[in-house]
Short mmCIF file of N, CA, C and O in Angstrom, two decimals:
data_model
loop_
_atom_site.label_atom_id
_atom_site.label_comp_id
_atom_site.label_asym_id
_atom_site.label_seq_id
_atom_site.Cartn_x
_atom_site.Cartn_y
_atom_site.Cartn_z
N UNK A 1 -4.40 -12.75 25.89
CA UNK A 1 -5.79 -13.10 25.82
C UNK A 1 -5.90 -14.61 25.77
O UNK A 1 -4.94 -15.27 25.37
N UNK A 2 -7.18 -15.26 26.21
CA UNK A 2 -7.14 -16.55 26.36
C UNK A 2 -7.01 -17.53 25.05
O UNK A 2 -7.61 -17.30 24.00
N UNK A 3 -6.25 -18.54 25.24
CA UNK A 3 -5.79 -19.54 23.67
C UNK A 3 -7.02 -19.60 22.97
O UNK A 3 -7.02 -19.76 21.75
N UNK A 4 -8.17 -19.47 23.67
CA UNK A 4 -9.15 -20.11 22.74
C UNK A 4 -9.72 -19.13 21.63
O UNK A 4 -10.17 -19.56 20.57
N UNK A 5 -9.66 -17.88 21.93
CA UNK A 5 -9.60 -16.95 21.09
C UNK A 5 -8.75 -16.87 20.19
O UNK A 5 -7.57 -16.90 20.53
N UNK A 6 -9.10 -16.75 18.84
CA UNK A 6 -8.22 -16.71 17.61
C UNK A 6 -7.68 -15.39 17.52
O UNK A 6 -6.52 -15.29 17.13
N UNK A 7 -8.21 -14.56 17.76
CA UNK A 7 -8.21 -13.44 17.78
C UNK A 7 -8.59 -12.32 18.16
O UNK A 7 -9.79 -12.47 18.37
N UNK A 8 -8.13 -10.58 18.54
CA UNK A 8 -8.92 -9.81 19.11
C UNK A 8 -8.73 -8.07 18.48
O UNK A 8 -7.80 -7.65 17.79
N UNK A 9 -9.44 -7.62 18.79
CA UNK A 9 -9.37 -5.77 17.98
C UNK A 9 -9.65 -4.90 18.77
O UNK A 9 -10.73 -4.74 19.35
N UNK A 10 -8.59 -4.22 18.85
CA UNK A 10 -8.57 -2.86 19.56
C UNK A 10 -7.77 -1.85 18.96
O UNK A 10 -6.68 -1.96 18.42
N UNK A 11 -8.62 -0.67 19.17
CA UNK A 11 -8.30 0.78 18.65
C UNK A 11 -7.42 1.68 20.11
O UNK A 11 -7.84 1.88 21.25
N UNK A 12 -6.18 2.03 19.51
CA UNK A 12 -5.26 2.34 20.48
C UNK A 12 -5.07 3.93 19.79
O UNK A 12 -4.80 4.07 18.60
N UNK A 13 -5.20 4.67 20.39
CA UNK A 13 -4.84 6.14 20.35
C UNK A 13 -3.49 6.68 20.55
O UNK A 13 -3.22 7.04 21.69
N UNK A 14 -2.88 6.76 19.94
CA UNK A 14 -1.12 7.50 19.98
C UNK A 14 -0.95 8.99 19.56
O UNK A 14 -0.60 9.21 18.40
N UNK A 15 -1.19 10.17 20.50
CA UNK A 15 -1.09 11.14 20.09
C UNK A 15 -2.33 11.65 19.43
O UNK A 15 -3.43 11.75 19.97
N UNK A 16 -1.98 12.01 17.96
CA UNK A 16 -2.79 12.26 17.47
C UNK A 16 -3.52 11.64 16.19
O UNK A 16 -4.28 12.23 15.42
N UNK A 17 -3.04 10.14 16.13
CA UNK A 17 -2.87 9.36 15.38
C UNK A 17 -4.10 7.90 16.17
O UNK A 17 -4.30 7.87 17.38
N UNK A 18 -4.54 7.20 15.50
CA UNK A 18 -5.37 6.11 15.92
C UNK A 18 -4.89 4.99 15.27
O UNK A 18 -4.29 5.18 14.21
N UNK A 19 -5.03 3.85 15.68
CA UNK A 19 -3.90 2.20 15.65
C UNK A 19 -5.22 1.53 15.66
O UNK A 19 -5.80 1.57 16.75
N UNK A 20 -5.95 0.78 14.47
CA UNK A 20 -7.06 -0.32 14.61
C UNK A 20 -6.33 -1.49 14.33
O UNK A 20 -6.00 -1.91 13.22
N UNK A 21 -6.06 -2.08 15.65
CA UNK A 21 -5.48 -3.40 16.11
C UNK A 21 -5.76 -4.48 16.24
O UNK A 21 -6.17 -4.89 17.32
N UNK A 22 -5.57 -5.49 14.88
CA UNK A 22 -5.98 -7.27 15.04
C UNK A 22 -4.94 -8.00 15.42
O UNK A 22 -3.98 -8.14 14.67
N UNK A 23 -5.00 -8.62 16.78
CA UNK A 23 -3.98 -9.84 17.65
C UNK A 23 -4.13 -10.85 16.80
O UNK A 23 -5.33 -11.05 16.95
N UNK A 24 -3.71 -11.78 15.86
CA UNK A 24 -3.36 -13.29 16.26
C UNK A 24 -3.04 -14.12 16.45
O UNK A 24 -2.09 -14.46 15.74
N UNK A 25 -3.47 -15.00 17.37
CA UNK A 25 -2.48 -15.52 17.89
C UNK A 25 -1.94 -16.59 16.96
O UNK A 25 -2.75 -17.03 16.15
N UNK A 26 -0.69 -17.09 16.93
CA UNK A 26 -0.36 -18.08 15.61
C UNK A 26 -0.29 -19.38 16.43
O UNK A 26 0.27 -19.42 17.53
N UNK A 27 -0.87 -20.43 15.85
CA UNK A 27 -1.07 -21.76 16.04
C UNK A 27 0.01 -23.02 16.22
O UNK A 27 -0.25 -24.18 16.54
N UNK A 28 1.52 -22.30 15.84
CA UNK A 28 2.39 -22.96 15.64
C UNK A 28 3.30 -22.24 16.27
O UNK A 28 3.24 -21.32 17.09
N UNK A 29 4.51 -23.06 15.56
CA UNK A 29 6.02 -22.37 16.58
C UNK A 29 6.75 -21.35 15.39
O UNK A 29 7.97 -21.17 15.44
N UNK A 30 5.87 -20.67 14.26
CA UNK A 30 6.02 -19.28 13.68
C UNK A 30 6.95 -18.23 14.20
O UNK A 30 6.56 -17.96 15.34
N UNK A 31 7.94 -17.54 13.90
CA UNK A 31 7.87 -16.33 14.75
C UNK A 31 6.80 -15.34 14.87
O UNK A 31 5.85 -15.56 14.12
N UNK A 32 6.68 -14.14 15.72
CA UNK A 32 5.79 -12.89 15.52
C UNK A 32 5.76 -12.41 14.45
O UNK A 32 6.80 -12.66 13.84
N UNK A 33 4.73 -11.56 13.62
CA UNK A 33 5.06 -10.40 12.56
C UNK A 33 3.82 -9.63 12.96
O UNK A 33 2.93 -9.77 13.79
N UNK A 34 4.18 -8.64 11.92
CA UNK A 34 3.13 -7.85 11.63
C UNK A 34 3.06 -6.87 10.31
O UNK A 34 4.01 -6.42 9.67
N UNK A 35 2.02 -6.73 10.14
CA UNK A 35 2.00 -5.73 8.71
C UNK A 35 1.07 -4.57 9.58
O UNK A 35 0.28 -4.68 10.52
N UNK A 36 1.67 -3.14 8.63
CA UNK A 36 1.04 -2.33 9.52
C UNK A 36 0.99 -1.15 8.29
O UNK A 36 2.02 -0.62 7.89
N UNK A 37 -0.33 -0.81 7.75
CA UNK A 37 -0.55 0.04 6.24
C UNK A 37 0.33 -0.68 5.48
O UNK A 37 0.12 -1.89 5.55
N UNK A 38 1.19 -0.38 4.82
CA UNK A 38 2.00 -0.92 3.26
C UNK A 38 3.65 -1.65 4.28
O UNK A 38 4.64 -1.94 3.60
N UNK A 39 3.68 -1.76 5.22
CA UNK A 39 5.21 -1.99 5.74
C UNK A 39 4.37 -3.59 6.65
O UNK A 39 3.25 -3.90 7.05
N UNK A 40 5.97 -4.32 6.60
CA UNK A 40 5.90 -5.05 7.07
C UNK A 40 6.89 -5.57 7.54
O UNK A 40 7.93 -5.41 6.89
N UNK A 41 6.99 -6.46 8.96
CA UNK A 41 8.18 -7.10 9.93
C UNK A 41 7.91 -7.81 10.87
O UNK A 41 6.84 -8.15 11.36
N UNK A 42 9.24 -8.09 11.20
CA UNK A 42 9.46 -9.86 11.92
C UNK A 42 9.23 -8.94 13.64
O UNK A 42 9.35 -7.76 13.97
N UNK A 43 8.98 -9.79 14.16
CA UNK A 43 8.78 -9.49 16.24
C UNK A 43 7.59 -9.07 16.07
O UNK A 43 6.92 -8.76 15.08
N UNK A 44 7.31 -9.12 18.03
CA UNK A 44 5.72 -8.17 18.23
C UNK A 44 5.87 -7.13 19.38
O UNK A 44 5.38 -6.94 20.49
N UNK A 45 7.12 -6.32 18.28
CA UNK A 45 6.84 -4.62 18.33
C UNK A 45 6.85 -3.87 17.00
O UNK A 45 7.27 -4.18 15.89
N UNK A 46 6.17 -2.64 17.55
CA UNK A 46 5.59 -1.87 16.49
C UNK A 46 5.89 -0.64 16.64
O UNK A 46 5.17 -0.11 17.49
N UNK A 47 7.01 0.40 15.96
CA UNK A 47 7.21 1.82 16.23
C UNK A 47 5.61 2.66 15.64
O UNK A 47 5.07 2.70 14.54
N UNK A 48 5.24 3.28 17.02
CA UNK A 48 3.76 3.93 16.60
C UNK A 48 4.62 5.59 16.32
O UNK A 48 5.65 6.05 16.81
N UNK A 49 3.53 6.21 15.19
CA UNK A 49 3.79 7.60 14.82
C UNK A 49 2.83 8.26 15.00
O UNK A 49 1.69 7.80 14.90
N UNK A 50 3.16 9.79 15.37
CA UNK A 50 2.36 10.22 15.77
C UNK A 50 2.03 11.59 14.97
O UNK A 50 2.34 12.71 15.34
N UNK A 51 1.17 11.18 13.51
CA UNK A 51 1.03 11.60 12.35
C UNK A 51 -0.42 12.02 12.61
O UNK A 51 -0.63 12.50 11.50
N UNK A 52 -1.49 12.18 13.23
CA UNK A 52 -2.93 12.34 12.97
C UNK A 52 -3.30 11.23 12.07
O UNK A 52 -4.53 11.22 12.01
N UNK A 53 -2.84 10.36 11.39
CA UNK A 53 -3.45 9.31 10.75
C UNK A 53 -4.09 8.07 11.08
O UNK A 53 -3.63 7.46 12.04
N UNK A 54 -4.86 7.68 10.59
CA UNK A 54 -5.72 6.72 11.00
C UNK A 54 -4.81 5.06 10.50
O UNK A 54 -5.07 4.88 9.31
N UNK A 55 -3.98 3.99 10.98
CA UNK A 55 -3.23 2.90 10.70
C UNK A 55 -4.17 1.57 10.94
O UNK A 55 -4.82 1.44 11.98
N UNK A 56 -4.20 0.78 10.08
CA UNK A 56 -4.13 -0.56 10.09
C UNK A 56 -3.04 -1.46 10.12
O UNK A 56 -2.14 -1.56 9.28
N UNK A 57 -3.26 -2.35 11.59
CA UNK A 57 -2.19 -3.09 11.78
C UNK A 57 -2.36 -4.00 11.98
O UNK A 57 -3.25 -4.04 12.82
N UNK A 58 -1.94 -5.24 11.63
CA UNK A 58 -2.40 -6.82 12.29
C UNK A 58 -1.11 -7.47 12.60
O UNK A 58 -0.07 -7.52 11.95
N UNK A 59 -1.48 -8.05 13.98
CA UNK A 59 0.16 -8.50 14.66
C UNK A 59 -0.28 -9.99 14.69
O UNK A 59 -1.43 -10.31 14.98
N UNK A 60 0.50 -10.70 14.43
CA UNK A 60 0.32 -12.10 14.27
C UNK A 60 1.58 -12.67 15.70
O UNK A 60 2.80 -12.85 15.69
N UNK A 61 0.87 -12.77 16.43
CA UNK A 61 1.95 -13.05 17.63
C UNK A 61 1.83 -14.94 18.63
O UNK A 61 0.83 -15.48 19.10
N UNK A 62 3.01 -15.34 18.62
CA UNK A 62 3.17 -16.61 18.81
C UNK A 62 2.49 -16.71 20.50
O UNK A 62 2.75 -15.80 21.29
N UNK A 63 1.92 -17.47 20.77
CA UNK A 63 1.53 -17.48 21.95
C UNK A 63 2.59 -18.35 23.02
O UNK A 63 2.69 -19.58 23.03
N UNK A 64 3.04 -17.77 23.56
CA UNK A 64 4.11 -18.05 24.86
C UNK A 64 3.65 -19.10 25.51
O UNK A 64 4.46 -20.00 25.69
N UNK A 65 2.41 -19.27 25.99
CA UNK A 65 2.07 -20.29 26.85
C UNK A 65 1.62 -21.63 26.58
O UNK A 65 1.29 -22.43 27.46
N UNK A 66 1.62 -21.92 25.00
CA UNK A 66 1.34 -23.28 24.35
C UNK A 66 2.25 -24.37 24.85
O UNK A 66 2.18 -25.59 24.77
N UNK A 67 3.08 -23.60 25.36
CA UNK A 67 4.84 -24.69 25.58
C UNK A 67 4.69 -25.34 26.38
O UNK A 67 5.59 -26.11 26.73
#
């Protein structure tokens, strides 16, 4: 998504399970993370489950093209 956006939200459907998804992008030379319900980790991937549950996730991801 474009630099100038701080950020963005989307609801991703996995099965039978729903993913409400905040991008942002990090401002610096950070690595990726993300927290996702009570867990949390380094990169920007995310093992999705496919529990019927409803997840909150926010990925904090370095933007590639600042360089």
């Amino acid at each position: 998504f474009p630099t100038s956006w701080p950020s963005i939200q989307l609801t991703y459907r996995y099965g039978r399970s729903e993913y409400r998804i905040t991008l942002f992008q990090l401002a610096d030379d950070s690595p990726s993370w993300w927290k996702s319900d009570d867990l949390q980790g380094t990169g920007n991937t995310l093992k999705l489950a496919d529990d019927g549950k409803i997840h909150s996730v926010e990925m904090h991801i370095r933007n590639q093209l600042q360089k």
